[in-house]
Amino acid sequence: MRILVTGHLGYIGVELTPVLRRLGHDVVGLDTDYFASGDFLAPPDDVPNLAMDMRDVTPEHLAGFDAVVHLAALSNDPLSDLNASLTYDINHAASVRLAEAAKAAGVSRFVFSSSCSLYGKAGDDELDEGAAFNPVTPYGESKVRVEQALSELADDDFSPVYLRNATAYGLSRRLRADVVVNNLVAHAVTTGKVMLQSDGTPWRPLVHVLDIAAAFAAALSAPRDAIHDRAFNVGRVGENYQIRDVAHLIAELAPECVVTYAEGAMPDIRDYRVDFTRIERELPGYEPQWTVRSGIEQLLAAYRDGGMTADGFTGPNYFRLRTITGLLDRGDLDPQLRWSRDRADTSSLELQPS
Ligand SMILES: NC(=O)c1ccc[n+]([C@@H]2O[C@H](COP(=O)([O-])OP(=O)(O)OC[C@H]3O[C@@H](n4cnc5c(N)ncnc54)[C@H](O)[C@@H]3O)[C@@H](O)[C@H]2O)c1
């Protein structure tokens, strides 16, 4: 298949594109590349890139593709709190325009990177795909709105599918240290302390970045009936954790580290458990390989081998909000998060053939 992957230069995207290429797909990316300063251990693969802002996509850009995988977004709650209306512009309005453009261009499959955070705060039950939406941030709300809009576009020729990822962890060449497992392990390796920012009681569903990639690959090749206008929670049965249990697992695997609580640590408002039965049973070809334990082992080895330092960890490169505010402060990005003129002139807006 010829596949356009938006956000292919982000944390998930750089590890997804090689998986798709190994399966024989012809992959083109679309990314404005906000996080070029965030390489860890190695640069991303060289993938042909429509180096542009997704807000500017037209059907012409999408002609000839069989599928769109849509990852590009302001990708977490702190970033979306920076400016809620920008979050809705990019994550919601531009995503809907992208899907409309894809449909107009004759693209038949649209795989949307949604999030379990659309469930928001919930009770003790494990939430399946039929659970009510209860988003607690603009980020979570934007995912709800896109799923609803995509569902309206679904028809005989256009099949959207909504992959509701759990919180990701694991090594990526565009590392994020602002996701909880990666953060706790990096803090442990660089300070000897596993530092909890909340009281550690909230539940979170967790999934390895390579299992997310496997889910996207499976959604692309599954028969249409298995995915058409359907949501799947992306993770693994049993992989819901209280954050304090993750912390103690890290201390078990890195015995030189001790678990500590940040001053004034409070409960986190995000607190929910998710049921992953549907994806394991009903998405053909999806076989998750990772657990939080094996992911922590991978991160410990990578951070030690890669020389993760306290300065590197606390600096601007691996925290999405810090990178963006740094680019804004330096004037590299304008308030609409578009590259300033100087930068735009040096970045290629050419459509490169694959
Ligand atoms: N990482 C997680 O834990 C997680 C969990 C659930 C859902 N998701 C979703 O998966 C997707 C990818 O997440 P990630 O962790 O890789 O995020 P990321 O921030 O690492 O990557 C996002 C990419 O999108 C690009 N981008 C953002 N706005 C753009 C625009 N206007 N035009 C073009 N490119 C733009 C960025 O340059 C970046 O490379 C997001 O939609 C996110 O909401 C992620």
PDB file of N, CA and C in Angstrom, residues 51-108:
ATOM      1  N   ALA A  51       7.023  18.199   3.740  1.00  0.00           N
ATOM      2  CA  ALA A  51       7.434  19.013   4.891  1.00  0.00           C
ATOM      3  C   ALA A  51       6.547  20.248   4.953  1.00  0.00           C
ATOM      4  N   MET A  52       5.395  20.093   5.539  1.00  0.00           N
ATOM      5  CA  MET A  52       4.409  21.177   5.542  1.00  0.00           C
ATOM      6  C   MET A  52       3.564  21.088   6.806  1.00  0.00           C
ATOM      7  N   ASP A  53       2.796  22.141   7.009  1.00  0.00           N
ATOM      8  CA  ASP A  53       1.878  22.156   8.141  1.00  0.00           C
ATOM      9  C   ASP A  53       0.593  21.446   7.719  1.00  0.00           C
ATOM     10  N   MET A  54       0.111  20.552   8.581  1.00  0.00           N
ATOM     11  CA  MET A  54      -1.089  19.783   8.208  1.00  0.00           C
ATOM     12  C   MET A  54      -2.308  20.679   8.035  1.00  0.00           C
ATOM     13  N   ARG A  55      -2.246  21.891   8.571  1.00  0.00           N
ATOM     14  CA  ARG A  55      -3.382  22.816   8.404  1.00  0.00           C
ATOM     15  C   ARG A  55      -3.536  23.266   6.951  1.00  0.00           C
ATOM     16  N   ASP A  56      -2.504  23.029   6.133  1.00  0.00           N
ATOM     17  CA  ASP A  56      -2.525  23.518   4.749  1.00  0.00           C
ATOM     18  C   ASP A  56      -2.784  22.407   3.727  1.00  0.00           C
ATOM     19  N   VAL A  57      -3.117  21.238   4.183  1.00  0.00           N
ATOM     20  CA  VAL A  57      -3.276  20.105   3.250  1.00  0.00           C
ATOM     21  C   VAL A  57      -4.516  20.292   2.373  1.00  0.00           C
ATOM     22  N   THR A  58      -4.359  19.927   1.101  1.00  0.00           N
ATOM     23  CA  THR A  58      -5.491  19.930   0.152  1.00  0.00           C
ATOM     24  C   THR A  58      -5.587  18.536  -0.471  1.00  0.00           C
ATOM     25  N   PRO A  59      -6.692  18.229  -1.151  1.00  0.00           N
ATOM     26  CA  PRO A  59      -6.807  16.898  -1.773  1.00  0.00           C
ATOM     27  C   PRO A  59      -5.649  16.590  -2.717  1.00  0.00           C
ATOM     28  N   GLU A  60      -5.082  17.612  -3.358  1.00  0.00           N
ATOM     29  CA  GLU A  60      -3.969  17.358  -4.298  1.00  0.00           C
ATOM     30  C   GLU A  60      -2.790  16.674  -3.589  1.00  0.00           C
ATOM     31  N   HIS A  61      -2.553  17.059  -2.327  1.00  0.00           N
ATOM     32  CA  HIS A  61      -1.433  16.441  -1.599  1.00  0.00           C
ATOM     33  C   HIS A  61      -1.667  14.944  -1.358  1.00  0.00           C
ATOM     34  N   LEU A  62      -2.920  14.533  -1.411  1.00  0.00           N
ATOM     35  CA  LEU A  62      -3.257  13.170  -0.974  1.00  0.00           C
ATOM     36  C   LEU A  62      -3.574  12.232  -2.138  1.00  0.00           C
ATOM     37  N   ALA A  63      -3.472  12.761  -3.347  1.00  0.00           N
ATOM     38  CA  ALA A  63      -3.784  11.920  -4.516  1.00  0.00           C
ATOM     39  C   ALA A  63      -2.806  10.752  -4.598  1.00  0.00           C
ATOM     40  N   GLY A  64      -3.328   9.575  -4.894  1.00  0.00           N
ATOM     41  CA  GLY A  64      -2.478   8.407  -5.120  1.00  0.00           C
ATOM     42  C   GLY A  64      -2.189   7.581  -3.881  1.00  0.00           C
ATOM     43  N   PHE A  65      -2.656   8.025  -2.711  1.00  0.00           N
ATOM     44  CA  PHE A  65      -2.438   7.216  -1.500  1.00  0.00           C
ATOM     45  C   PHE A  65      -3.611   6.255  -1.288  1.00  0.00           C
ATOM     46  N   ASP A  66      -3.277   5.072  -0.754  1.00  0.00           N
ATOM     47  CA  ASP A  66      -4.315   4.097  -0.406  1.00  0.00           C
ATOM     48  C   ASP A  66      -4.838   4.329   1.002  1.00  0.00           C
ATOM     49  N   ALA A  67      -3.960   4.877   1.857  1.00  0.00           N
ATOM     50  CA  ALA A  67      -4.356   5.065   3.258  1.00  0.00           C
ATOM     51  C   ALA A  67      -3.626   6.264   3.851  1.00  0.00           C
ATOM     52  N   VAL A  68      -4.274   6.882   4.841  1.00  0.00           N
ATOM     53  CA  VAL A  68      -3.636   7.918   5.651  1.00  0.00           C
ATOM     54  C   VAL A  68      -3.607   7.420   7.085  1.00  0.00           C
ATOM     55  N   VAL A  69      -2.431   7.519   7.698  1.00  0.00           N
ATOM     56  CA  VAL A  69      -2.294   7.275   9.135  1.00  0.00           C
ATOM     57  C   VAL A  69      -2.068   8.640   9.766  1.00  0.00           C
ATOM     58  N   HIS A  70      -2.965   9.027  10.657  1.00  0.00           N
ATOM     59  CA  HIS A  70      -2.910  10.421  11.136  1.00  0.00           C
ATOM     60  C   HIS A  70      -2.480  10.488  12.605  1.00  0.00           C
ATOM     61  N   LEU A  71      -1.181  10.830  12.759  1.00  0.00           N
ATOM     62  CA  LEU A  71      -0.608  10.979  14.101  1.00  0.00           C
ATOM     63  C   LEU A  71      -0.398  12.441  14.492  1.00  0.00           C
ATOM     64  N   ALA A  72      -0.203  13.330  13.519  1.00  0.00           N
ATOM     65  CA  ALA A  72       0.217  14.707  13.836  1.00  0.00           C
ATOM     66  C   ALA A  72      -0.804  15.389  14.733  1.00  0.00           C
ATOM     67  N   ALA A  73      -0.291  16.002  15.794  1.00  0.00           N
ATOM     68  CA  ALA A  73      -1.172  16.683  16.759  1.00  0.00           C
ATOM     69  C   ALA A  73      -0.300  17.378  17.791  1.00  0.00           C
ATOM     70  N   LEU A  74      -0.912  18.298  18.533  1.00  0.00           N
ATOM     71  CA  LEU A  74      -0.299  18.734  19.791  1.00  0.00           C
ATOM     72  C   LEU A  74      -0.612  17.607  20.752  1.00  0.00           C
ATOM     73  N   SER A  75       0.437  16.909  21.199  1.00  0.00           N
ATOM     74  CA  SER A  75       0.232  15.531  21.601  1.00  0.00           C
ATOM     75  C   SER A  75       0.074  15.259  23.086  1.00  0.00           C
ATOM     76  N   ASN A  76      -0.108  16.267  23.894  1.00  0.00           N
ATOM     77  CA  ASN A  76      -0.417  15.921  25.289  1.00  0.00           C
ATOM     78  C   ASN A  76      -1.166  17.037  25.994  1.00  0.00           C
ATOM     79  N   ASP A  77      -1.572  16.742  27.216  1.00  0.00           N
ATOM     80  CA  ASP A  77      -2.419  17.670  27.954  1.00  0.00           C
ATOM     81  C   ASP A  77      -1.740  19.011  28.236  1.00  0.00           C
ATOM     82  N   PRO A  78      -0.478  19.043  28.732  1.00  0.00           N
ATOM     83  CA  PRO A  78       0.149  20.337  29.020  1.00  0.00           C
ATOM     84  C   PRO A  78       0.263  21.207  27.773  1.00  0.00           C
ATOM     85  N   LEU A  79       0.580  20.552  26.636  1.00  0.00           N
ATOM     86  CA  LEU A  79       0.703  21.298  25.386  1.00  0.00           C
ATOM     87  C   LEU A  79      -0.654  21.861  24.978  1.00  0.00           C
ATOM     88  N   SER A  80      -1.700  21.094  25.181  1.00  0.00           N
ATOM     89  CA  SER A  80      -3.023  21.565  24.776  1.00  0.00           C
ATOM     90  C   SER A  80      -3.527  22.634  25.735  1.00  0.00           C
ATOM     91  N   ASP A  81      -3.052  22.613  26.991  1.00  0.00           N
ATOM     92  CA  ASP A  81      -3.461  23.661  27.924  1.00  0.00           C
ATOM     93  C   ASP A  81      -2.783  24.995  27.601  1.00  0.00           C
ATOM     94  N   LEU A  82      -1.642  24.934  26.893  1.00  0.00           N
ATOM     95  CA  LEU A  82      -0.918  26.155  26.493  1.00  0.00           C
ATOM     96  C   LEU A  82      -1.853  27.098  25.753  1.00  0.00           C
ATOM     97  N   ASN A  83      -2.656  26.546  24.872  1.00  0.00           N
ATOM     98  CA  ASN A  83      -3.575  27.366  24.078  1.00  0.00           C
ATOM     99  C   ASN A  83      -4.684  26.440  23.563  1.00  0.00           C
ATOM    100  N   ALA A  84      -5.814  26.466  24.252  1.00  0.00           N
ATOM    101  CA  ALA A  84      -6.882  25.523  23.915  1.00  0.00           C
ATOM    102  C   ALA A  84      -7.369  25.733  22.484  1.00  0.00           C
ATOM    103  N   SER A  85      -7.470  27.007  22.033  1.00  0.00           N
ATOM    104  CA  SER A  85      -8.054  27.208  20.706  1.00  0.00           C
ATOM    105  C   SER A  85      -7.111  26.689  19.613  1.00  0.00           C
ATOM    106  N   LEU A  86      -5.795  26.801  19.850  1.00  0.00           N
ATOM    107  CA  LEU A  86      -4.851  26.219  18.883  1.00  0.00           C
ATOM    108  C   LEU A  86      -4.973  24.694  18.854  1.00  0.00           C
ATOM    109  N   THR A  87      -5.201  24.130  20.020  1.00  0.00           N
ATOM    110  CA  THR A  87      -5.388  22.679  20.083  1.00  0.00           C
ATOM    111  C   THR A  87      -6.579  22.267  19.242  1.00  0.00           C
ATOM    112  N   TYR A  88      -7.662  23.027  19.344  1.00  0.00           N
ATOM    113  CA  TYR A  88      -8.834  22.675  18.531  1.00  0.00           C
ATOM    114  C   TYR A  88      -8.560  22.942  17.043  1.00  0.00           C
ATOM    115  N   ASP A  89      -7.809  24.008  16.737  1.00  0.00           N
ATOM    116  CA  ASP A  89      -7.478  24.289  15.321  1.00  0.00           C
ATOM    117  C   ASP A  89      -6.702  23.139  14.702  1.00  0.00           C
ATOM    118  N   ILE A  90      -5.662  22.697  15.422  1.00  0.00           N
ATOM    119  CA  ILE A  90      -4.766  21.675  14.854  1.00  0.00           C
ATOM    120  C   ILE A  90      -5.366  20.283  15.046  1.00  0.00           C
ATOM    121  N   ASN A  91      -5.651  19.947  16.298  1.00  0.00           N
ATOM    122  CA  ASN A  91      -6.055  18.557  16.587  1.00  0.00           C
ATOM    123  C   ASN A  91      -7.452  18.245  16.065  1.00  0.00           C
ATOM    124  N   HIS A  92      -8.341  19.227  16.066  1.00  0.00           N
ATOM    125  CA  HIS A  92      -9.706  18.948  15.622  1.00  0.00           C
ATOM    126  C   HIS A  92      -9.941  19.444  14.192  1.00  0.00           C
ATOM    127  N   ALA A  93      -9.981  20.771  14.003  1.00  0.00           N
ATOM    128  CA  ALA A  93     -10.403  21.302  12.695  1.00  0.00           C
ATOM    129  C   ALA A  93      -9.497  20.810  11.563  1.00  0.00           C
ATOM    130  N   ALA A  94      -8.175  20.890  11.763  1.00  0.00           N
ATOM    131  CA  ALA A  94      -7.270  20.480  10.676  1.00  0.00           C
ATOM    132  C   ALA A  94      -7.337  18.972  10.436  1.00  0.00           C
ATOM    133  N   SER A  95      -7.609  18.217  11.501  1.00  0.00           N
ATOM    134  CA  SER A  95      -7.737  16.759  11.312  1.00  0.00           C
ATOM    135  C   SER A  95      -8.968  16.439  10.468  1.00  0.00           C
ATOM    136  N   VAL A  96     -10.052  17.152  10.725  1.00  0.00           N
ATOM    137  CA  VAL A  96     -11.277  16.903   9.948  1.00  0.00           C
ATOM    138  C   VAL A  96     -11.053  17.319   8.486  1.00  0.00           C
ATOM    139  N   ARG A  97     -10.382  18.455   8.287  1.00  0.00           N
ATOM    140  CA  ARG A  97     -10.097  18.869   6.897  1.00  0.00           C
ATOM    141  C   ARG A  97      -9.200  17.844   6.198  1.00  0.00           C
ATOM    142  N   LEU A  98      -8.222  17.328   6.928  1.00  0.00           N
ATOM    143  CA  LEU A  98      -7.338  16.294   6.356  1.00  0.00           C
ATOM    144  C   LEU A  98      -8.165  15.083   5.914  1.00  0.00           C
ATOM    145  N   ALA A  99      -9.088  14.666   6.765  1.00  0.00           N
ATOM    146  CA  ALA A  99      -9.916  13.497   6.417  1.00  0.00           C
ATOM    147  C   ALA A  99     -10.808  13.812   5.227  1.00  0.00           C
ATOM    148  N   GLU A 100     -11.380  15.005   5.199  1.00  0.00           N
ATOM    149  CA  GLU A 100     -12.226  15.382   4.049  1.00  0.00           C
ATOM    150  C   GLU A 100     -11.393  15.398   2.769  1.00  0.00           C
ATOM    151  N   ALA A 101     -10.167  15.919   2.876  1.00  0.00           N
ATOM    152  CA  ALA A 101      -9.287  15.964   1.700  1.00  0.00           C
ATOM    153  C   ALA A 101      -8.938  14.541   1.265  1.00  0.00           C
ATOM    154  N   ALA A 102      -8.699  13.669   2.247  1.00  0.00           N
ATOM    155  CA  ALA A 102      -8.364  12.281   1.915  1.00  0.00           C
ATOM    156  C   ALA A 102      -9.531  11.627   1.180  1.00  0.00           C
ATOM    157  N   LYS A 103     -10.717  11.839   1.706  1.00  0.00           N
ATOM    158  CA  LYS A 103     -11.912  11.243   1.079  1.00  0.00           C
ATOM    159  C   LYS A 103     -12.090  11.782  -0.342  1.00  0.00           C
ATOM    160  N   ALA A 104     -11.919  13.103  -0.481  1.00  0.00           N
ATOM    161  CA  ALA A 104     -12.072  13.707  -1.817  1.00  0.00           C
ATOM    162  C   ALA A 104     -11.026  13.172  -2.788  1.00  0.00           C
ATOM    163  N   ALA A 105      -9.843  12.823  -2.263  1.00  0.00           N
ATOM    164  CA  ALA A 105      -8.764  12.327  -3.142  1.00  0.00           C
ATOM    165  C   ALA A 105      -8.906  10.836  -3.423  1.00  0.00           C
ATOM    166  N   GLY A 106      -9.919  10.190  -2.831  1.00  0.00           N
ATOM    167  CA  GLY A 106     -10.139   8.775  -3.108  1.00  0.00           C
ATOM    168  C   GLY A 106      -9.343   7.836  -2.210  1.00  0.00           C
ATOM    169  N   VAL A 107      -8.798   8.362  -1.101  1.00  0.00           N
ATOM    170  CA  VAL A 107      -8.100   7.497  -0.132  1.00  0.00           C
ATOM    171  C   VAL A 107      -9.175   6.680   0.585  1.00  0.00           C
ATOM    172  N   SER A 108      -8.972   5.362   0.692  1.00  0.00           N
ATOM    173  CA  SER A 108     -10.091   4.561   1.207  1.00  0.00           C
ATOM    174  C   SER A 108      -9.988   4.253   2.704  1.00  0.00           C
TER     175      SER A 108
END
